[in-house]
GROMACS .gro file of C-alpha atoms in nm:
model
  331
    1UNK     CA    1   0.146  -2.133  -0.249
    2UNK     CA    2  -0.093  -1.920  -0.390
    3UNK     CA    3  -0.164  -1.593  -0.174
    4UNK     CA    4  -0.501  -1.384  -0.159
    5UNK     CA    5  -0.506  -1.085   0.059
    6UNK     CA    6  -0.782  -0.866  -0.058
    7UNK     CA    7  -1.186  -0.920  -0.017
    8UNK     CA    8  -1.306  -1.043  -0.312
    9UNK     CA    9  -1.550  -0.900  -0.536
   10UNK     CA   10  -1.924  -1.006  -0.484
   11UNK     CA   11  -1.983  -1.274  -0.744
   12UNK     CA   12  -2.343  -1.341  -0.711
   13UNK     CA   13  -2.298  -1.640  -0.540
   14UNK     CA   14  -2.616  -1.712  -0.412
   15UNK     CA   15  -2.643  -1.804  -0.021
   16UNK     CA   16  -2.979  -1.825   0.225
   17UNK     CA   17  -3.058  -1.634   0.497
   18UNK     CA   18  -2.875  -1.701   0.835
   19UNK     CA   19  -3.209  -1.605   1.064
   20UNK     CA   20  -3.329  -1.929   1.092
   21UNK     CA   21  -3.586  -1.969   1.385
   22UNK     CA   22  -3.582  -2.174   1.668
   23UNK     CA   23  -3.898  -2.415   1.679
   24UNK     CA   24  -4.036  -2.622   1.956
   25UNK     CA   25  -4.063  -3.009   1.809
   26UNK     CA   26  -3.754  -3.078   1.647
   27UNK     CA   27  -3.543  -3.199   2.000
   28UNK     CA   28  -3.253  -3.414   1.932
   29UNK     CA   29  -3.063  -3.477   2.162
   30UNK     CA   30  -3.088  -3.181   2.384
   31UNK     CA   31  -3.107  -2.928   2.129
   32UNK     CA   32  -3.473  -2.771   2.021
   33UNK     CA   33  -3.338  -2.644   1.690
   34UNK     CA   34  -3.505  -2.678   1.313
   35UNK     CA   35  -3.186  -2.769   1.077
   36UNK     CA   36  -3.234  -2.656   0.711
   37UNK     CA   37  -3.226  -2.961   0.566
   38UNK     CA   38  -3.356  -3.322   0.708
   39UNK     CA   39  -3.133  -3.481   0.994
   40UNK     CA   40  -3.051  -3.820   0.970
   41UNK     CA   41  -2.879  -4.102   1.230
   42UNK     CA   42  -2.563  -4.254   1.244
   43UNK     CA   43  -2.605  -4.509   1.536
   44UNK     CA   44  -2.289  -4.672   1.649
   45UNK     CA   45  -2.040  -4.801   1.922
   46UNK     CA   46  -1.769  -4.588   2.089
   47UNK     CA   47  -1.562  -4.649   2.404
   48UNK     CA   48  -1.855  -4.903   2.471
   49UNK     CA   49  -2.125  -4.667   2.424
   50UNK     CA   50  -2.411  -4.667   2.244
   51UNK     CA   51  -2.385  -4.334   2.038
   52UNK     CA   52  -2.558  -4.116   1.769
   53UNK     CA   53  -2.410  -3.911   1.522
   54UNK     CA   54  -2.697  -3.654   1.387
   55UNK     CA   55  -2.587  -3.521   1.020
   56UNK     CA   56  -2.773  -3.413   0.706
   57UNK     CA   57  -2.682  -3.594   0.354
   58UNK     CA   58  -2.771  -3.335   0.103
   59UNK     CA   59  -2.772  -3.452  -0.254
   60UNK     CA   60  -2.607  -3.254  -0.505
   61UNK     CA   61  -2.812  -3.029  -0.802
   62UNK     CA   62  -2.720  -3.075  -1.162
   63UNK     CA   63  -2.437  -3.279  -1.274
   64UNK     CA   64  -2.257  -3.436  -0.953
   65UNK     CA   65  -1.890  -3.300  -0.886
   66UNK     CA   66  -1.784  -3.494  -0.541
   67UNK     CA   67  -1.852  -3.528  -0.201
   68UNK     CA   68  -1.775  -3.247   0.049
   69UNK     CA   69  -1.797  -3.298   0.379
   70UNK     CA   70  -1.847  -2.999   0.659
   71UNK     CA   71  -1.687  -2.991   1.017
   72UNK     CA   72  -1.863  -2.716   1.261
   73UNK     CA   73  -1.662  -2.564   1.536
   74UNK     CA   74  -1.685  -2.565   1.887
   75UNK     CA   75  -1.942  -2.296   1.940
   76UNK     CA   76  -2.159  -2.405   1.640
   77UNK     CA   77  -2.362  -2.695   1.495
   78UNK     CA   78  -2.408  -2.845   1.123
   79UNK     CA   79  -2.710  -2.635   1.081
   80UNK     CA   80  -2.479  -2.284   1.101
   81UNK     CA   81  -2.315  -2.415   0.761
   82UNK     CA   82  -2.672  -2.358   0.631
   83UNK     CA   83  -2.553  -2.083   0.322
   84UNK     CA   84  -2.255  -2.321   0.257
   85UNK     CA   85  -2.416  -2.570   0.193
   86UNK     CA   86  -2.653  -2.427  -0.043
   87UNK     CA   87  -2.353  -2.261  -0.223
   88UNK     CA   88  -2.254  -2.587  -0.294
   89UNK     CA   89  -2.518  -2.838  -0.340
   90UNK     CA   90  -2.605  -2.570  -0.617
   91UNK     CA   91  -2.235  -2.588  -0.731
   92UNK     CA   92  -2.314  -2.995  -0.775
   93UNK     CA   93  -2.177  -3.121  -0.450
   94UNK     CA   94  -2.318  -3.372  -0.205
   95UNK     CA   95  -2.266  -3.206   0.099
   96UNK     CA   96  -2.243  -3.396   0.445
   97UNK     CA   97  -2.263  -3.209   0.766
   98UNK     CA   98  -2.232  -3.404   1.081
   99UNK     CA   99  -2.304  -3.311   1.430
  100UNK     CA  100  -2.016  -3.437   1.640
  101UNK     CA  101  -2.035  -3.617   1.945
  102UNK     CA  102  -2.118  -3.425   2.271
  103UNK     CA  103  -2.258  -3.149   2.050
  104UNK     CA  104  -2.586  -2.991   1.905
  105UNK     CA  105  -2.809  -3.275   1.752
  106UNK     CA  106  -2.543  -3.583   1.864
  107UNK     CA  107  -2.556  -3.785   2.222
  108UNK     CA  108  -2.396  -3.571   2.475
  109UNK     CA  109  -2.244  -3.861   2.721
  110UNK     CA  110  -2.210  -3.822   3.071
  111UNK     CA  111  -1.820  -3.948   3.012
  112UNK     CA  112  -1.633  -3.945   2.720
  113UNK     CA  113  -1.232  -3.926   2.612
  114UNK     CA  114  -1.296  -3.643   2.390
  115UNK     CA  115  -0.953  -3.640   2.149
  116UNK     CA  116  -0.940  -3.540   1.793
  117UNK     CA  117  -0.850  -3.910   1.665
  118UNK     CA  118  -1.153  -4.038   1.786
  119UNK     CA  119  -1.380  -3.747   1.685
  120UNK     CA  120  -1.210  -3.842   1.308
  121UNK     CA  121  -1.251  -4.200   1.336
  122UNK     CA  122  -1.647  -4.147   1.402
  123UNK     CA  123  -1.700  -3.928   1.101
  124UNK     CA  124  -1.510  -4.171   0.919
  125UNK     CA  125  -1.718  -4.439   1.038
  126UNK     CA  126  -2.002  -4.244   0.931
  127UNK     CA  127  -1.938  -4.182   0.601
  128UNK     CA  128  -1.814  -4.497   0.519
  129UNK     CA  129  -2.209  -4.636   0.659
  130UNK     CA  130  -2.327  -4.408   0.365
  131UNK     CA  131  -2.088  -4.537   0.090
  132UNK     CA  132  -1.853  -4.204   0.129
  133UNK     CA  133  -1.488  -4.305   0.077
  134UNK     CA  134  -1.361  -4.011  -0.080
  135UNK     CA  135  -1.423  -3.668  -0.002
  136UNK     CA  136  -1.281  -3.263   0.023
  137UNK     CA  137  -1.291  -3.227   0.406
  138UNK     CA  138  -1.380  -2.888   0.489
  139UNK     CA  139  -1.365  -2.807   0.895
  140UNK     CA  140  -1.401  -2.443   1.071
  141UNK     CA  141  -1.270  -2.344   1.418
  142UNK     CA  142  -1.216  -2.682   1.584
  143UNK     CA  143  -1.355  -2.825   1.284
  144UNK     CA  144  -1.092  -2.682   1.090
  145UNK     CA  145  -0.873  -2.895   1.360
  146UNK     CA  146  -0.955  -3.164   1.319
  147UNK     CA  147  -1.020  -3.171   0.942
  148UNK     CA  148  -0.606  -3.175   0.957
  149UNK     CA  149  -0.625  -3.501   1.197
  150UNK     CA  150  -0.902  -3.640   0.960
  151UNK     CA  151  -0.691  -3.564   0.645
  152UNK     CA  152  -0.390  -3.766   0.863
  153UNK     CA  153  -0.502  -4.026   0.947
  154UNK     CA  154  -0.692  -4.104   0.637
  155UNK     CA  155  -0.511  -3.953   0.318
  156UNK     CA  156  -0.644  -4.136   0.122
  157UNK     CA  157  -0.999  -4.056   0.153
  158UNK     CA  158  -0.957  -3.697   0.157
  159UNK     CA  159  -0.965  -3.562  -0.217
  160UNK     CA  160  -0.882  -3.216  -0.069
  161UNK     CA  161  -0.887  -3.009   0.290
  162UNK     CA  162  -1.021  -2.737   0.349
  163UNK     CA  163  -0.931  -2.557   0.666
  164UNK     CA  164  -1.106  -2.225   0.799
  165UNK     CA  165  -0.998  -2.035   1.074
  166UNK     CA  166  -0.912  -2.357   1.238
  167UNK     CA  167  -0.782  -2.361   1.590
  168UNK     CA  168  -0.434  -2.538   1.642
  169UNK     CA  169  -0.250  -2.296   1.436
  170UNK     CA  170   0.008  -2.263   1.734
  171UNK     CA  171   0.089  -2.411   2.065
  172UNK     CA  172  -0.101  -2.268   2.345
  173UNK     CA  173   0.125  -2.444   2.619
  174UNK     CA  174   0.446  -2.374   2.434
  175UNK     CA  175   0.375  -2.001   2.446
  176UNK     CA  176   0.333  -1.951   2.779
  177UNK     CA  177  -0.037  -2.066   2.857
  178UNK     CA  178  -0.059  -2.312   3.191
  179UNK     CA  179  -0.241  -2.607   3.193
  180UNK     CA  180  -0.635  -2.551   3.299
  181UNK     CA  181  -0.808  -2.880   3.450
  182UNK     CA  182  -1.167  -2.965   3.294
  183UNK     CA  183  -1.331  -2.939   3.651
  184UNK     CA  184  -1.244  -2.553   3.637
  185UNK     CA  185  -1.340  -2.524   3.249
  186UNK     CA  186  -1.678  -2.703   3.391
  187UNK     CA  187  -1.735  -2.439   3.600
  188UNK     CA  188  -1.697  -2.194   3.365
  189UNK     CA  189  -1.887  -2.357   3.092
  190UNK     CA  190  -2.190  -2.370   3.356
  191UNK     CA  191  -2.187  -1.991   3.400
  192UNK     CA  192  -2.259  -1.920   3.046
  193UNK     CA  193  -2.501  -1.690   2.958
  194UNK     CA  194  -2.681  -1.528   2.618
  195UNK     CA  195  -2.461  -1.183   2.690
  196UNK     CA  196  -2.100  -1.369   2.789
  197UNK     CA  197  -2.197  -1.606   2.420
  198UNK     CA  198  -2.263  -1.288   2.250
  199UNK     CA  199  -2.011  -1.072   2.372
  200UNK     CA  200  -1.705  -1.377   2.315
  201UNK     CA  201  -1.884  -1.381   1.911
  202UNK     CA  202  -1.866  -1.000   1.856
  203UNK     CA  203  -1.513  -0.970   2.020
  204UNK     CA  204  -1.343  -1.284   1.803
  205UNK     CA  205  -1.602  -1.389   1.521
  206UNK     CA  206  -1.681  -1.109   1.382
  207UNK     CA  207  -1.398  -0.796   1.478
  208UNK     CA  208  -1.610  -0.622   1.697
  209UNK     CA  209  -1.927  -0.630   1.469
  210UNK     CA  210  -2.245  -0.713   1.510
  211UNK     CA  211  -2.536  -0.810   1.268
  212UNK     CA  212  -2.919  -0.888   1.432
  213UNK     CA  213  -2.844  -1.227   1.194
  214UNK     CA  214  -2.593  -1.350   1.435
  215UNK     CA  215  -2.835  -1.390   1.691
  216UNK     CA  216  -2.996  -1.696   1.606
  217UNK     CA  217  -2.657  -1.885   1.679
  218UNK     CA  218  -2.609  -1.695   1.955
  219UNK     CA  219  -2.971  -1.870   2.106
  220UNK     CA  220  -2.919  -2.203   1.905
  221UNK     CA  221  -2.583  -2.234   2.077
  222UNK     CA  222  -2.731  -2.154   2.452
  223UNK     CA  223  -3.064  -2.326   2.417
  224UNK     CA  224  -2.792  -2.641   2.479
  225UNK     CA  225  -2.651  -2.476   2.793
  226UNK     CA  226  -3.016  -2.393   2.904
  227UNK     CA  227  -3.150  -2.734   2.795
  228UNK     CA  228  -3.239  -3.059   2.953
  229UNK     CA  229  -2.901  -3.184   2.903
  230UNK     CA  230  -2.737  -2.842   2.989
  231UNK     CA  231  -2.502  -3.064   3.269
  232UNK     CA  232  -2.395  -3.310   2.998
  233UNK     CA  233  -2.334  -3.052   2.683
  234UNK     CA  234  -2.152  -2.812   2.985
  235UNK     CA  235  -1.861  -3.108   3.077
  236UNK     CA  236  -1.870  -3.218   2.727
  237UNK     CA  237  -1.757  -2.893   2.628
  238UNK     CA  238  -1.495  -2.883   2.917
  239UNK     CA  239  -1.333  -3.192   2.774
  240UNK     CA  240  -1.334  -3.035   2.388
  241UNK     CA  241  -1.129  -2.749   2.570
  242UNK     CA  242  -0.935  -3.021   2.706
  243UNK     CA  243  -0.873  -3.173   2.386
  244UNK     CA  244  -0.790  -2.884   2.181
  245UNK     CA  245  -0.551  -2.742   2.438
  246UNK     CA  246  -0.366  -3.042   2.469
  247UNK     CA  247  -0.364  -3.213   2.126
  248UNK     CA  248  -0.202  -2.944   1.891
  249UNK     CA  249  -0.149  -3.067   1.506
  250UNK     CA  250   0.044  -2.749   1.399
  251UNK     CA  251   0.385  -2.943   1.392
  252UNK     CA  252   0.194  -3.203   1.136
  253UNK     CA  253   0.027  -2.973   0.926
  254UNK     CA  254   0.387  -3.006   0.664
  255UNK     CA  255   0.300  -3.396   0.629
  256UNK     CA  256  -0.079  -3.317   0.450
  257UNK     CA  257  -0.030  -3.390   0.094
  258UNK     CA  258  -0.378  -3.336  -0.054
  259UNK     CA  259  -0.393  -2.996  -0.180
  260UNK     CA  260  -0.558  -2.749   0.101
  261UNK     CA  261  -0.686  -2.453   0.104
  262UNK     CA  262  -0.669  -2.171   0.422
  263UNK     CA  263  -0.885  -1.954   0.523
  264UNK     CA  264  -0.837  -1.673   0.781
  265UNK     CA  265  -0.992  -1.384   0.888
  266UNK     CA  266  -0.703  -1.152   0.989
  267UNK     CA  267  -0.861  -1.005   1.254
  268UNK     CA  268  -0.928  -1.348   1.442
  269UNK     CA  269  -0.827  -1.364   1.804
  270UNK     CA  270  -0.902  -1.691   1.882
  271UNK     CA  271  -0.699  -1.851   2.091
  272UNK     CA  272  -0.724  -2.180   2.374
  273UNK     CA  273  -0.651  -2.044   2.723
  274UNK     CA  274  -0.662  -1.660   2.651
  275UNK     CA  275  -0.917  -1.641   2.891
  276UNK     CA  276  -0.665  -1.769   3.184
  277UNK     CA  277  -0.314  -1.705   2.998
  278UNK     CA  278  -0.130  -1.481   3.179
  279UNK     CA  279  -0.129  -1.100   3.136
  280UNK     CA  280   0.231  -1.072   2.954
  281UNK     CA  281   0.139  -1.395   2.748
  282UNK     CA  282  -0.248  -1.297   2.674
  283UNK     CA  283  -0.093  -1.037   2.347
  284UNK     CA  284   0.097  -1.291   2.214
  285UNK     CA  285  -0.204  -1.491   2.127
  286UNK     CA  286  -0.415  -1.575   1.823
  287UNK     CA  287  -0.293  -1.365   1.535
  288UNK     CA  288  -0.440  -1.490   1.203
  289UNK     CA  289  -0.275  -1.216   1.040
  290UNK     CA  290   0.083  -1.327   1.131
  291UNK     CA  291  -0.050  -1.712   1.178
  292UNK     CA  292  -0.247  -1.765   0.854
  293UNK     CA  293   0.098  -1.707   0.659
  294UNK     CA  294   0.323  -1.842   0.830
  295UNK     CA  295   0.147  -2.184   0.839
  296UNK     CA  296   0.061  -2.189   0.483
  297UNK     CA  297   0.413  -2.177   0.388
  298UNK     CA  298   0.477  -2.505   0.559
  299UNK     CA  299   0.229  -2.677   0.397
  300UNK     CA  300   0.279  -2.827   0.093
  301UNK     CA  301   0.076  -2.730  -0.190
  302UNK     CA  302  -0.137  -2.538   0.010
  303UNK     CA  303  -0.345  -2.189  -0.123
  304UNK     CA  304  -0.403  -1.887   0.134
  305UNK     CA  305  -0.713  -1.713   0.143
  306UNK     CA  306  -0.710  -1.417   0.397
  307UNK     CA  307  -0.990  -1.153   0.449
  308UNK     CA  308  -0.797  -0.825   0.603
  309UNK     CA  309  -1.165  -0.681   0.770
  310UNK     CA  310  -1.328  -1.060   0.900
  311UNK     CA  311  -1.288  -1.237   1.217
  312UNK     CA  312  -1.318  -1.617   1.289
  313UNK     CA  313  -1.650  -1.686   1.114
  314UNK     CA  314  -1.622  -1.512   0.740
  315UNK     CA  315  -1.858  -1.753   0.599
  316UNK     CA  316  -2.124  -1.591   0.847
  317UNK     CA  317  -1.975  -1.228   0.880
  318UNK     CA  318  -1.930  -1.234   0.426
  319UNK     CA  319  -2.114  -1.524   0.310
  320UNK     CA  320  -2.087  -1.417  -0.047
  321UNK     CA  321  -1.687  -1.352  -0.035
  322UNK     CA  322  -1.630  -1.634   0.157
  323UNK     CA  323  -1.814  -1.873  -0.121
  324UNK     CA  324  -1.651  -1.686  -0.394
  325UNK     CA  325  -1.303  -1.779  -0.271
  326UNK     CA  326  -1.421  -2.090  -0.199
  327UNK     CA  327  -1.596  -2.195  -0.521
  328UNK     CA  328  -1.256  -2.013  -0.729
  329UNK     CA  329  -0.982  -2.299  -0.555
  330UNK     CA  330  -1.266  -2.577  -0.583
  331UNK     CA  331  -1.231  -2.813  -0.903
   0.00000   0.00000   0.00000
């Protein structure tokens, strides 16, 4: 296992501007949100629903290198991987970013048994419509979750994993947090507001910072809440929090044998169920410092990337450290 520890320098690696606007004609699926790059439609059958999979296919410049596909988290869409994915289209990679279901661009369904293997098996499904068998499978966040269940349950179609700041890293329930139904997580979720969004993002993404940049997530993400399917995209996101909490991969994570890369910002927080944890558990909760580390070293073959000063999003809050690192373990 390779370690980094220290920011790297500023390479030149050039990345686009994060303050995309919000337009009015570009509705998919409940969200009212431009994407950088053309969205296409993966139309297909699930739990005997008629669903659709929004993602952008973005051919590669220069001399082709491989596939790379991107996994958003819970809180964001394809489009927030927008300087990634110019990073490494230029780089020579086909890059394709879907929109899972219940999320952003994607059909948010009324019900739906949100779990990480069948999240996987519809992005497999979807790149196997566009002739996509092998591919590095980079996830953030809950991405980064369940780019480990992807990279399980199909090995062999995942050339190398890429995990950052993914949630899962420990077991919620084992440490102490109870159980929290998705009736009272629906509740919650309907409460949300532009300042609680914000507020949760400064606090955990980005270690207390704050740059004007951020806040076009910040709207993209609650233009959903706020939206004509602001009901659906509410439960839907109840049942994620369901399926994160209670699906943990962390005691799998030794049986990857692609090699992986790790990326943590060591002053993440994250962590399922801190919001209702108890007091004496709440502190023993979501250290990427102590977690990045620790499960690195139980993965085989895997290289750790940690940035002391960034929270759970450094390819927002250091775009052109993040790619750096990035671009250095990539073939």
């Amino acid at each position: 296992m390779k370690l980094f520890t220290s920011l790297l320098a500023l390479l030149g690696v050039a990345s686009c501007a994060t303050a995309l606007v919000s337009k009015r004609g570009d509705s998919a699926n409940g969200l009212d949100f431009v994407y950088p790059y053309p969205v296409k439609s993966y139309r297909f059958v699930s739990q005997r629903k008629q669903l659709t999979m929004s993602y952008m296919d973005i051919s590669p410049a220069g001399t082709p290198k491989g596939n790379i596909v991107l996994l958003h988290g819970k809180n964001f869409c394809g489009a927030t991987w927008n300087a990634t994915i110019k990073v490494l289209v230029n780089d020579g990679y086909r890059v394709i970013v879907p929109d899972q279901i219940g999320f952003c661009k994607s059909t948010k369904p009324s019900e739906y048994q949100f779990t990480l293997f069948a999240l996987a098996q519809n992005t497999n499904g979807l790149l196997n419509s566009i002739g996509v068998t092998n591919a590095t499978i980079m996830g953030h966040s809950m991405g980064g979750m369940l780019s480990a269940r992807y990279a399980l349950m199909y090995p062999s179609q995942t050339y190398r994993l890429v995990m950052v700041d993914p949630l899962g890293l420990e077991n919620w329930f084992e440490l102490g947090v109870p159980y929290q139904s998705p009736d009272l997580s629906y509740t919650s979720e309907l409460a949300t507001t532009f300042a609680s969004l914000k507020s949760y993002q400064q606090s955990t993404y980005y270690a207390g910072t704050w740059d004007p940049s951020y806040n076009v997530w910040v709207n993209m993400l609650f233009s959903i809440y706020n939206g004509t399917l602001g009901d659906h995209f509410a439960w839907n996101m109840a049942m994620t929090t369901d399926m994160v909490f209670t699906q943990p991969v962390i005691d799998e994570l030794p049986n990857l044998k692609m090699p992986s890369l790790l990326i943590v910002g060591d002053k993440d927080t994250t962590a399922i169920g801190s919001k209702w944890a108890p007091a004496d558990i709440k502190p023993l909760l979501g250290h990427y410092d102590v977690l990045g580390p620790k499960v690195a070293a139980q993965i085989p073959g895997c290289t750790l990337v940690a940035f002391p000063l960034l929270g759970h999003a450094p390819q927002i809050q250091d775009p052109a450290s993040f790619h750096a690192a990035l671009l250095n373990w990539l073939p």
